[in-house]
CSV table of C-alpha atoms in Angstrom, one decimal:
chain,number,residue,atom,x,y,z
A,12,MET,CA,-25.3,4.1,13.9
A,13,LYS,CA,-27.5,2.7,11.3
A,14,SER,CA,-30.1,5.3,11.7
A,15,VAL,CA,-27.4,8.0,11.3
A,16,LYS,CA,-26.3,6.2,8.3
A,17,LYS,CA,-29.8,5.9,6.7
A,18,ALA,CA,-30.4,10.0,7.5
A,19,ALA,CA,-27.6,10.7,5.8
A,20,TYR,CA,-28.2,8.8,2.8
A,21,LYS,CA,-31.9,10.4,2.8
A,22,LEU,CA,-29.9,13.8,2.9
A,23,PHE,CA,-27.6,12.4,-0.2
A,24,ALA,CA,-31.0,11.5,-2.1
A,25,PHE,CA,-32.6,14.8,-1.1
A,26,ASN,CA,-30.1,16.9,-2.2
A,27,TYR,CA,-29.7,14.7,-5.6
A,28,ARG,CA,-33.4,15.2,-6.2
A,29,LEU,CA,-33.0,19.0,-6.0
A,30,GLY,CA,-30.4,19.0,-8.4
A,31,CYS,CA,-32.4,17.0,-10.8
A,32,VAL,CA,-34.9,19.7,-10.8
A,33,PHE,CA,-32.4,22.6,-11.1
A,34,THR,CA,-30.1,21.1,-13.4
A,35,LYS,CA,-29.7,19.2,-16.5
A,36,ALA,CA,-27.9,15.7,-17.2
A,37,GLY,CA,-25.0,16.5,-19.5
A,38,LYS,CA,-24.1,13.5,-22.0
A,39,TYR,CA,-20.3,14.3,-21.5
A,40,ASN,CA,-20.6,14.2,-17.3
A,41,ILE,CA,-19.8,10.8,-16.0
A,42,PHE,CA,-20.1,9.7,-12.1
A,43,LEU,CA,-17.5,7.0,-11.2
A,44,VAL,CA,-17.8,5.0,-7.9
A,45,GLU,CA,-14.3,3.5,-7.8
A,46,THR,CA,-13.9,2.2,-4.5
A,47,ASN,CA,-12.4,-0.9,-5.1
A,48,ASP,CA,-9.7,-0.6,-7.4
A,49,ALA,CA,-8.4,2.7,-8.4
A,50,SER,CA,-5.5,1.6,-10.8
A,51,GLU,CA,-5.6,2.5,-14.4
A,52,THR,CA,-6.2,-0.8,-15.3
A,53,GLY,CA,-9.1,-1.7,-13.3
A,54,ASN,CA,-12.7,-1.6,-14.6
A,55,ILE,CA,-13.3,2.1,-13.7
A,56,GLY,CA,-9.8,3.0,-14.9
A,57,ALA,CA,-10.1,1.2,-18.2
A,58,VAL,CA,-13.7,2.5,-18.9
A,59,ARG,CA,-12.3,6.4,-18.2
A,60,ASN,CA,-9.1,5.9,-20.3
A,61,TYR,CA,-11.2,4.8,-23.3
A,62,LEU,CA,-13.8,7.7,-22.8
A,63,MET,CA,-11.1,10.0,-22.5
A,64,LYS,CA,-9.6,8.9,-25.9
A,65,THR,CA,-13.0,9.6,-27.4
A,66,GLY,CA,-14.4,12.6,-26.1
A,67,ASP,CA,-14.1,15.5,-23.7
A,68,TYR,CA,-15.7,14.1,-20.6
A,69,ASN,CA,-15.9,15.5,-17.0
A,70,PHE,CA,-15.5,12.7,-14.4
A,71,THR,CA,-16.7,13.0,-10.9
A,72,CYS,CA,-15.5,10.4,-8.8
A,73,PHE,CA,-16.7,8.7,-5.3
A,74,SER,CA,-13.2,6.9,-4.5
A,75,ALA,CA,-12.1,4.6,-1.4
A,76,ASN,CA,-10.0,7.5,-0.1
A,77,PHE,CA,-12.8,9.9,-0.1
A,78,ARG,CA,-15.1,7.1,1.4
A,79,GLU,CA,-12.7,6.9,4.1
A,80,LYS,CA,-12.5,10.3,5.0
A,81,VAL,CA,-16.2,10.4,5.1
A,82,GLU,CA,-16.3,7.6,7.5
A,83,LYS,CA,-13.7,9.3,9.8
A,84,GLY,CA,-16.1,12.4,10.0
A,85,GLU,CA,-13.9,14.8,8.2
A,86,PRO,CA,-16.0,18.1,8.1
A,87,LYS,CA,-14.7,18.9,4.4
A,88,ALA,CA,-15.4,15.3,3.2
A,89,LEU,CA,-18.7,15.4,5.0
A,90,MET,CA,-19.9,18.7,3.2
A,91,GLY,CA,-18.6,17.1,-0.1
A,92,MET,CA,-20.5,13.9,0.5
A,93,PHE,CA,-24.0,15.0,1.2
A,94,PHE,CA,-24.0,18.7,-0.4
A,95,ALA,CA,-21.5,18.8,-3.5
A,96,LEU,CA,-21.6,15.3,-4.7
A,97,PRO,CA,-25.3,14.6,-5.1
A,98,PHE,CA,-25.8,17.7,-7.3
A,99,LYS,CA,-22.5,16.5,-9.5
A,100,MET,CA,-24.1,13.2,-9.7
A,101,ALA,CA,-27.6,15.1,-10.8
A,102,LYS,CA,-25.8,16.3,-13.9
A,103,CYS,CA,-24.2,12.9,-14.9
A,104,SER,CA,-25.8,10.9,-18.0
A,105,VAL,CA,-23.9,7.7,-16.6
A,106,ILE,CA,-22.8,6.2,-13.2
A,107,PHE,CA,-20.3,3.6,-13.8
A,108,MET,CA,-19.9,1.5,-10.4
A,109,ASP,CA,-17.1,-1.3,-9.5
A,110,ASN,CA,-18.8,-1.9,-5.9
A,111,GLY,CA,-21.9,-0.9,-4.4
A,112,PHE,CA,-23.5,2.7,-3.7
A,113,LEU,CA,-25.5,2.7,-0.7
A,114,PRO,CA,-27.0,6.3,-1.3
A,115,LEU,CA,-28.6,4.7,-4.5
A,116,ALA,CA,-30.6,2.9,-2.5
A,117,TYR,CA,-32.8,5.9,-1.4
A,118,CYS,CA,-32.3,7.5,-4.9
A,119,LYS,CA,-34.6,7.6,-7.9
A,120,VAL,CA,-32.1,7.8,-10.9
A,121,ARG,CA,-33.4,10.7,-13.1
A,122,LYS,CA,-34.4,9.3,-16.5
A,123,GLY,CA,-31.6,11.2,-18.4
A,124,THR,CA,-29.0,9.0,-16.4
A,125,LYS,CA,-28.1,5.4,-16.7
A,126,VAL,CA,-26.6,3.3,-14.0
A,127,VAL,CA,-24.0,0.5,-15.1
A,128,GLN,CA,-22.6,-2.0,-12.7
A,129,LEU,CA,-19.1,-3.2,-13.8
A,130,TRP,CA,-18.4,-4.7,-10.3
A,131,HIS,CA,-14.8,-5.6,-9.7
A,132,GLY,CA,-14.5,-9.3,-10.3
A,133,THR,CA,-14.0,-11.0,-13.8
A,134,GLY,CA,-16.2,-13.6,-12.2
A,135,SER,CA,-17.1,-15.0,-8.9
A,136,LEU,CA,-16.5,-18.2,-7.1
A,137,LYS,CA,-18.2,-17.3,-3.8
A,138,ARG,CA,-22.1,-16.1,-3.8
A,139,PHE,CA,-22.3,-12.5,-3.2
A,140,GLY,CA,-25.0,-9.6,-2.9
A,141,GLN,CA,-28.7,-10.7,-3.0
A,142,ASP,CA,-27.8,-14.4,-2.9
A,143,VAL,CA,-26.1,-14.1,0.4
A,144,ASN,CA,-27.0,-10.6,2.1
A,145,ARG,CA,-29.9,-10.2,4.5
A,146,ASP,CA,-31.8,-7.8,6.5
A,147,ASP,CA,-31.2,-4.2,5.7
A,148,LEU,CA,-28.3,-4.4,3.8
A,149,ALA,CA,-30.4,-7.0,1.2
A,150,GLU,CA,-33.0,-4.3,1.3
A,151,ALA,CA,-30.7,-1.6,0.4
A,152,GLU,CA,-29.0,-3.6,-2.3
A,153,LYS,CA,-32.5,-4.5,-3.6
A,154,ALA,CA,-33.3,-0.6,-3.9
A,155,ILE,CA,-30.0,-0.2,-5.5
A,156,GLY,CA,-30.9,-3.0,-8.1
A,157,ALA,CA,-34.1,-1.3,-9.3
A,158,ASN,CA,-31.8,1.6,-10.3
A,159,ILE,CA,-29.4,-0.3,-12.3
A,160,ASP,CA,-29.8,-0.4,-16.5
A,161,MET,CA,-27.0,-2.9,-16.9
A,162,VAL,CA,-24.7,-5.3,-15.6
A,163,THR,CA,-21.6,-6.4,-17.3
A,164,VAL,CA,-20.5,-9.9,-17.4
A,165,ASN,CA,-17.3,-11.9,-19.0
A,166,ALA,CA,-19.6,-15.0,-20.3
A,167,LYS,CA,-22.6,-16.0,-20.9
A,168,CYS,CA,-22.6,-18.9,-18.3
A,169,GLN,CA,-22.4,-15.8,-15.7
A,170,ILE,CA,-25.7,-14.0,-16.6
A,171,ASN,CA,-28.0,-15.9,-14.2
A,172,GLN,CA,-25.5,-15.4,-11.5
A,173,TYR,CA,-25.3,-11.8,-11.7
A,174,ALA,CA,-28.7,-11.1,-12.5
A,175,SER,CA,-29.6,-13.2,-8.9
A,176,ALA,CA,-26.7,-11.5,-7.2
A,177,PHE,CA,-27.9,-7.7,-8.2
A,178,GLY,CA,-31.3,-8.4,-8.1
A,179,VAL,CA,-31.8,-7.6,-12.0
A,180,ASP,CA,-33.7,-9.0,-14.7
A,181,ARG,CA,-31.4,-11.1,-16.6
A,182,SER,CA,-32.0,-9.1,-19.8
A,183,LYS,CA,-30.0,-6.4,-18.2
A,184,VAL,CA,-26.9,-8.4,-17.9
A,185,VAL,CA,-24.8,-8.0,-20.9
A,186,VAL,CA,-21.8,-10.0,-21.7
A,187,THR,CA,-19.3,-7.5,-22.7
A,188,GLY,CA,-16.0,-8.5,-21.2
A,189,LEU,CA,-14.4,-6.8,-18.4
A,190,PRO,CA,-12.4,-3.8,-18.9
A,191,ARG,CA,-10.1,-5.0,-16.4
A,192,THR,CA,-8.9,-7.8,-18.2
A,193,ASP,CA,-8.1,-5.8,-21.4
A,194,ALA,CA,-4.5,-4.9,-20.3
A,195,LEU,CA,-4.1,-8.5,-19.1
A,196,ILE,CA,-5.2,-10.1,-22.4
A,197,SER,CA,-2.9,-7.5,-24.4
A,198,MET,CA,0.1,-8.6,-22.1
A,199,ALA,CA,-0.6,-12.3,-22.6
A,200,LYS,CA,-0.9,-11.9,-26.5
A,201,LEU,CA,3.0,-10.3,-26.6
A,202,PRO,CA,5.6,-12.1,-28.6
A,203,LYS,CA,7.8,-13.7,-25.9
A,204,ASP,CA,10.6,-11.4,-26.1
A,205,LYS,CA,8.5,-8.5,-25.4
A,206,LEU,CA,6.4,-10.2,-22.9
A,207,CYS,CA,9.6,-11.2,-21.2
A,208,LYS,CA,10.7,-7.7,-21.3
A,209,LYS,CA,7.5,-6.1,-19.8
A,210,ILE,CA,7.6,-8.8,-16.9
A,211,SER,CA,11.4,-7.3,-16.1
A,212,GLU,CA,10.0,-3.9,-16.1
A,213,LEU,CA,7.3,-4.9,-13.7
A,214,LYS,CA,9.4,-6.7,-11.8
A,215,SER,CA,11.9,-3.7,-11.3
A,216,ARG,CA,8.8,-1.4,-10.6
A,217,ILE,CA,7.3,-3.7,-8.1
A,218,GLY,CA,10.7,-4.3,-6.3
A,219,GLU,CA,11.1,-0.6,-6.1
A,220,SER,CA,7.6,0.2,-4.4
A,221,CYS,CA,8.7,-2.8,-1.9
A,222,GLY,CA,12.3,-2.3,-1.4
A,223,PHE,CA,13.7,-5.7,-3.0
A,224,ASP,CA,15.4,-6.7,-5.9
A,225,LEU,CA,13.2,-9.3,-7.7
A,226,SER,CA,15.3,-9.1,-11.1
A,227,GLY,CA,16.0,-12.8,-11.7
A,228,LYS,CA,13.6,-14.2,-9.0
A,229,SER,CA,10.7,-16.6,-9.6
A,230,LEU,CA,7.6,-15.2,-8.0
A,231,ILE,CA,4.7,-17.0,-6.6
A,232,LEU,CA,1.7,-14.2,-5.7
A,233,TYR,CA,-0.4,-15.4,-2.7
A,234,ALA,CA,-3.6,-13.8,-3.0
A,235,PRO,CA,-6.3,-15.3,-0.4
A,236,THR,CA,-9.5,-14.2,0.2
A,237,PHE,CA,-11.6,-12.5,3.4
A,238,ARG,CA,-13.8,-15.0,4.9
A,239,ASP,CA,-16.9,-13.3,6.6
A,240,SER,CA,-16.6,-15.7,10.0
A,241,GLU,CA,-13.1,-14.5,10.6
A,242,VAL,CA,-14.1,-10.8,10.5
A,243,ASP,CA,-13.0,-10.3,14.6
A,244,ALA,CA,-9.9,-12.4,14.0
A,245,PRO,CA,-8.4,-12.7,10.5
A,246,LYS,CA,-5.8,-15.3,9.8
A,247,LEU,CA,-3.7,-16.8,7.2
A,248,HIS,CA,-4.4,-20.4,6.2
A,249,LEU,CA,-1.1,-20.8,4.4
A,250,ASP,CA,1.9,-21.1,6.4
A,251,VAL,CA,3.8,-19.2,4.2
A,252,ASN,CA,7.1,-19.3,6.2
A,253,LYS,CA,7.0,-23.1,6.2
A,254,ILE,CA,6.2,-23.3,2.5
A,255,ILE,CA,9.1,-20.9,1.3
A,256,GLU,CA,11.5,-23.5,3.1
A,257,LEU,CA,10.5,-26.2,1.1
A,258,LEU,CA,11.1,-24.0,-2.2
A,259,PRO,CA,14.4,-22.9,-4.2
A,260,GLU,CA,16.3,-19.8,-2.8
A,261,ASN,CA,15.5,-17.9,-5.9
A,262,VAL,CA,11.9,-18.3,-5.3
A,263,ILE,CA,9.8,-15.4,-3.6
A,264,ILE,CA,6.6,-15.2,-2.3
A,265,LEU,CA,4.3,-12.1,-2.8
A,266,VAL,CA,1.7,-11.6,-0.3
A,267,ARG,CA,-1.5,-9.6,-1.2
A,268,LEU,CA,-3.9,-9.5,1.5
A,269,HIS,CA,-7.7,-8.2,1.8
A,270,PRO,CA,-7.5,-4.8,4.0
A,271,PHE,CA,-9.1,-6.7,7.0
A,272,VAL,CA,-6.6,-9.4,6.9
A,273,TYR,CA,-3.7,-7.1,6.0
A,274,ARG,CA,-4.6,-4.9,9.3
A,275,ALA,CA,-4.1,-8.1,11.3
A,276,TYR,CA,-0.6,-8.9,9.8
A,277,LYS,CA,0.8,-5.7,9.0
A,278,GLU,CA,3.0,-5.7,12.0
A,279,SER,CA,3.1,-9.5,12.4
A,280,GLY,CA,6.5,-10.2,11.5
A,281,ILE,CA,5.9,-12.9,9.1
A,282,PHE,CA,7.3,-10.9,6.1
A,283,ASN,CA,11.2,-10.7,5.2
A,284,ASP,CA,13.3,-10.5,2.0
A,285,ARG,CA,11.6,-13.8,0.9
A,286,ILE,CA,7.8,-13.2,1.7
A,287,ILE,CA,7.2,-9.6,0.8
A,288,ASN,CA,4.0,-7.9,1.7
A,289,VAL,CA,2.4,-6.2,-1.7
A,290,SER,CA,-1.1,-5.5,0.0
A,291,ASP,CA,-0.1,-2.0,-0.9
A,292,TYR,CA,0.8,-2.3,-4.2
A,293,GLY,CA,-1.6,-0.2,-6.1
A,294,SER,CA,-2.2,-2.5,-9.5
A,295,LEU,CA,-3.2,-6.0,-9.1
A,296,ASN,CA,-2.8,-6.5,-12.9
A,297,ASP,CA,0.8,-5.8,-12.4
A,298,LEU,CA,1.2,-8.6,-9.9
A,299,LEU,CA,-0.6,-10.8,-11.8
A,300,ALA,CA,1.6,-10.2,-14.8
A,301,ALA,CA,4.9,-10.5,-13.1
A,302,SER,CA,4.1,-13.6,-11.0
A,303,ASP,CA,5.1,-17.0,-12.3
A,304,MET,CA,2.4,-18.9,-10.2
A,305,LEU,CA,-0.6,-18.2,-8.2
A,306,ILE,CA,-1.8,-19.5,-4.7
A,307,THR,CA,-5.3,-18.4,-3.7
A,308,ASP,CA,-8.4,-20.0,-1.9
A,309,TYR,CA,-11.8,-19.0,-2.7
A,310,SER,CA,-10.6,-15.2,-4.4
A,311,SER,CA,-12.0,-14.6,-7.9
A,312,VAL,CA,-8.5,-13.5,-8.8
A,313,PHE,CA,-7.6,-16.7,-10.5
A,314,PHE,CA,-10.4,-15.7,-13.2
A,315,ASP,CA,-7.9,-13.0,-14.1
A,316,TYR,CA,-5.0,-14.8,-14.0
A,317,SER,CA,-6.1,-17.7,-16.3
A,318,VAL,CA,-5.4,-15.8,-19.5
A,319,PHE,CA,-1.7,-16.1,-18.8
A,320,ASP,CA,-1.9,-20.1,-18.6
A,321,ARG,CA,0.2,-20.1,-15.8
A,322,PRO,CA,0.5,-22.7,-12.9
A,323,THR,CA,-2.4,-21.8,-10.4
A,324,TYR,CA,-2.7,-23.4,-6.9
A,325,PHE,CA,-6.0,-23.9,-4.4
A,326,PHE,CA,-4.9,-23.9,-0.8
A,327,ALA,CA,-8.4,-24.8,1.0
A,328,ASP,CA,-7.6,-26.3,4.2
A,329,ASP,CA,-10.9,-25.3,5.4
A,330,LEU,CA,-13.2,-26.3,2.4
A,331,ALA,CA,-15.8,-28.5,4.0
A,332,GLU,CA,-16.2,-25.9,6.8
A,333,PHE,CA,-16.4,-22.9,4.0
A,334,SER,CA,-18.8,-25.0,1.8
A,335,GLU,CA,-21.3,-25.6,4.7
A,336,ARG,CA,-20.8,-22.5,6.8
A,337,GLY,CA,-19.6,-19.8,4.6
A,338,ARG,CA,-21.5,-18.1,1.5
A,339,GLY,CA,-21.4,-21.2,-0.7
A,340,PHE,CA,-20.2,-21.5,-4.3
A,341,TYR,CA,-21.7,-20.7,-7.7
A,342,MET,CA,-19.7,-23.3,-9.3
A,343,ASP,CA,-18.2,-26.8,-8.1
A,344,TYR,CA,-15.0,-26.3,-6.5
A,345,SER,CA,-13.6,-29.1,-8.1
A,346,GLU,CA,-13.9,-27.0,-11.4
A,347,VAL,CA,-11.0,-24.5,-10.5
A,348,PRO,CA,-8.3,-24.4,-13.0
A,349,GLY,CA,-5.5,-25.9,-10.7
A,350,GLU,CA,-4.5,-28.3,-8.0
A,351,ILE,CA,-6.7,-28.4,-4.9
A,352,PHE,CA,-4.5,-28.6,-1.5
A,353,SER,CA,-4.8,-28.5,2.2
A,354,ASP,CA,-1.2,-29.6,2.9
A,355,GLU,CA,1.6,-27.2,2.7
A,356,GLY,CA,4.4,-30.0,1.7
A,357,LYS,CA,2.4,-31.1,-1.1
A,358,LEU,CA,1.8,-27.8,-2.1
A,359,ALA,CA,5.3,-27.1,-2.3
A,360,SER,CA,6.3,-30.2,-4.1
A,361,SER,CA,3.9,-29.4,-7.0
A,362,ILE,CA,5.4,-26.1,-7.0
A,363,ASN,CA,8.7,-27.6,-7.2
A,364,ARG,CA,7.4,-29.9,-10.0
A,365,ASP,CA,6.3,-27.0,-12.0
A,366,LEU,CA,9.1,-24.7,-11.6
A,367,ILE,CA,11.3,-27.3,-13.6
A,368,GLY,CA,8.5,-27.6,-16.3
A,369,HIS,CA,7.0,-30.8,-15.7
A,370,GLU,CA,3.7,-29.5,-15.1
A,371,PRO,CA,1.0,-32.3,-16.2
A,372,GLN,CA,-0.5,-31.7,-19.5
A,373,GLU,CA,-4.2,-32.4,-18.1
A,374,LEU,CA,-3.9,-29.2,-15.8
A,375,LYS,CA,-2.8,-26.9,-18.5
A,376,THR,CA,-6.1,-28.5,-20.8
A,377,LYS,CA,-8.1,-27.9,-17.7
A,378,ARG,CA,-6.9,-24.4,-17.4
A,379,GLN,CA,-7.4,-23.9,-20.9
A,380,GLN,CA,-11.1,-25.2,-21.0
A,381,PHE,CA,-11.8,-22.7,-18.1
A,382,VAL,CA,-10.5,-19.7,-20.1
A,383,LYS,CA,-12.6,-20.8,-23.1
A,384,LYS,CA,-16.0,-21.1,-20.6
A,385,TYR,CA,-15.5,-18.0,-18.9
A,386,TYR,CA,-14.1,-15.6,-21.5
A,387,HIS,CA,-16.5,-14.8,-24.4
A,388,TYR,CA,-13.6,-12.2,-25.9
A,389,LEU,CA,-10.0,-12.3,-25.7
A,390,ASP,CA,-9.4,-9.3,-28.0
A,391,GLY,CA,-8.6,-6.9,-25.1
A,392,LYS,CA,-11.6,-4.6,-26.3
A,393,SER,CA,-13.8,-4.8,-23.3
A,394,ALA,CA,-13.9,-1.4,-22.3
A,395,GLU,CA,-15.1,0.0,-26.0
A,396,ARG,CA,-17.5,-2.6,-25.9
A,397,VAL,CA,-19.1,-1.5,-22.3
A,398,VAL,CA,-19.2,2.1,-23.7
A,399,GLN,CA,-20.7,1.1,-26.7
A,400,ALA,CA,-23.2,-1.1,-24.7
A,401,THR,CA,-24.1,1.9,-22.4
A,402,GLU,CA,-24.6,3.9,-25.7
A,403,GLY,CA,-27.3,1.0,-26.8
A,404,VAL,CA,-29.2,1.3,-23.4
A,405,VAL,CA,-29.6,5.1,-24.0
A,406,ASN,CA,-30.8,4.7,-27.6
A,407,ALA,CA,-33.0,1.5,-26.8
A,408,LYS,CA,-34.7,3.7,-24.3
A,409,GLN,CA,-34.9,7.0,-26.0
A,410,ARG,CA,-33.7,8.8,-22.5
A,411,ILE,CA,-31.4,11.3,-24.3
């Protein structure tokens, strides 16, 4: 299977090179790798929306849905992937990515094209990319890194991490802020009355999508990460049924699972009118904005949620094992902006305390200090800065 994939990627690269020979890269042609977050407020969506306001751009998108069709071997998708797509990419002046794109490992991107890695996390607690991957995947990522012109990050303290993870020189890592945070920051800055109205609208939208009335409910978003060691047997480390029994009747837990974990639990019977599955809901930003609290473990989702200055809890019952045998961390786990738990009862006690407004001041201060460290910009204009920085890369290298 690996040899088949390599051959397919080499075919893509061959046709891309042909496209470079017979076509020119147009300034207003943009190639998008949007395989992590297809919402309008994701990194790719926010950049695309900004570009659409500033010029008449043509977009070619490699999406998660298209990738799935290719992986299933659908003839039309295969033809599009390995024959039409490389020629379209050859005509593009910029390639924006929110994830990896393995065909790039076999391509030498033409001089008239910039490759910008936006990634899909506002920050990363877990080590990733070149810092953890080995063998063929590591070699492929190294080759992709050779094509990358710019990696965007949210804060100066992340430059070395991302340079290492993507295998690029730190001079290519630029602090622009993450476009995916623009909508969150804009909402967080709304006057209280307008924010309450917006949250009410989001609750109605989310409720309609999952068939429940969420008006007047307190929402807790549970968004755990995927553990590499559990790929064959995914599991939930938090007993959501146990904890919901310890919380008031008006509290709802929204469960947002990684696709690998969701497939294992979709038909498990754990979901009900107080434990609601939102794994298929399109916009993570909507869920974050509408939730009064967040429970996670090692996911980077807390970086985004922190702009709302709301209680965040970290349920890490396997912290020692994950630290020793997992990917490892870029930061000391004790630095996370919230309390750390391994027991549902103690977690429920803290949630009940915070529901009545008795959250300790030291936790609020810790959260605010976290935002100061990991957000260089809080103006909601990161998409604009990304585009401007991309243009700066072009001008500096005199490629167009």
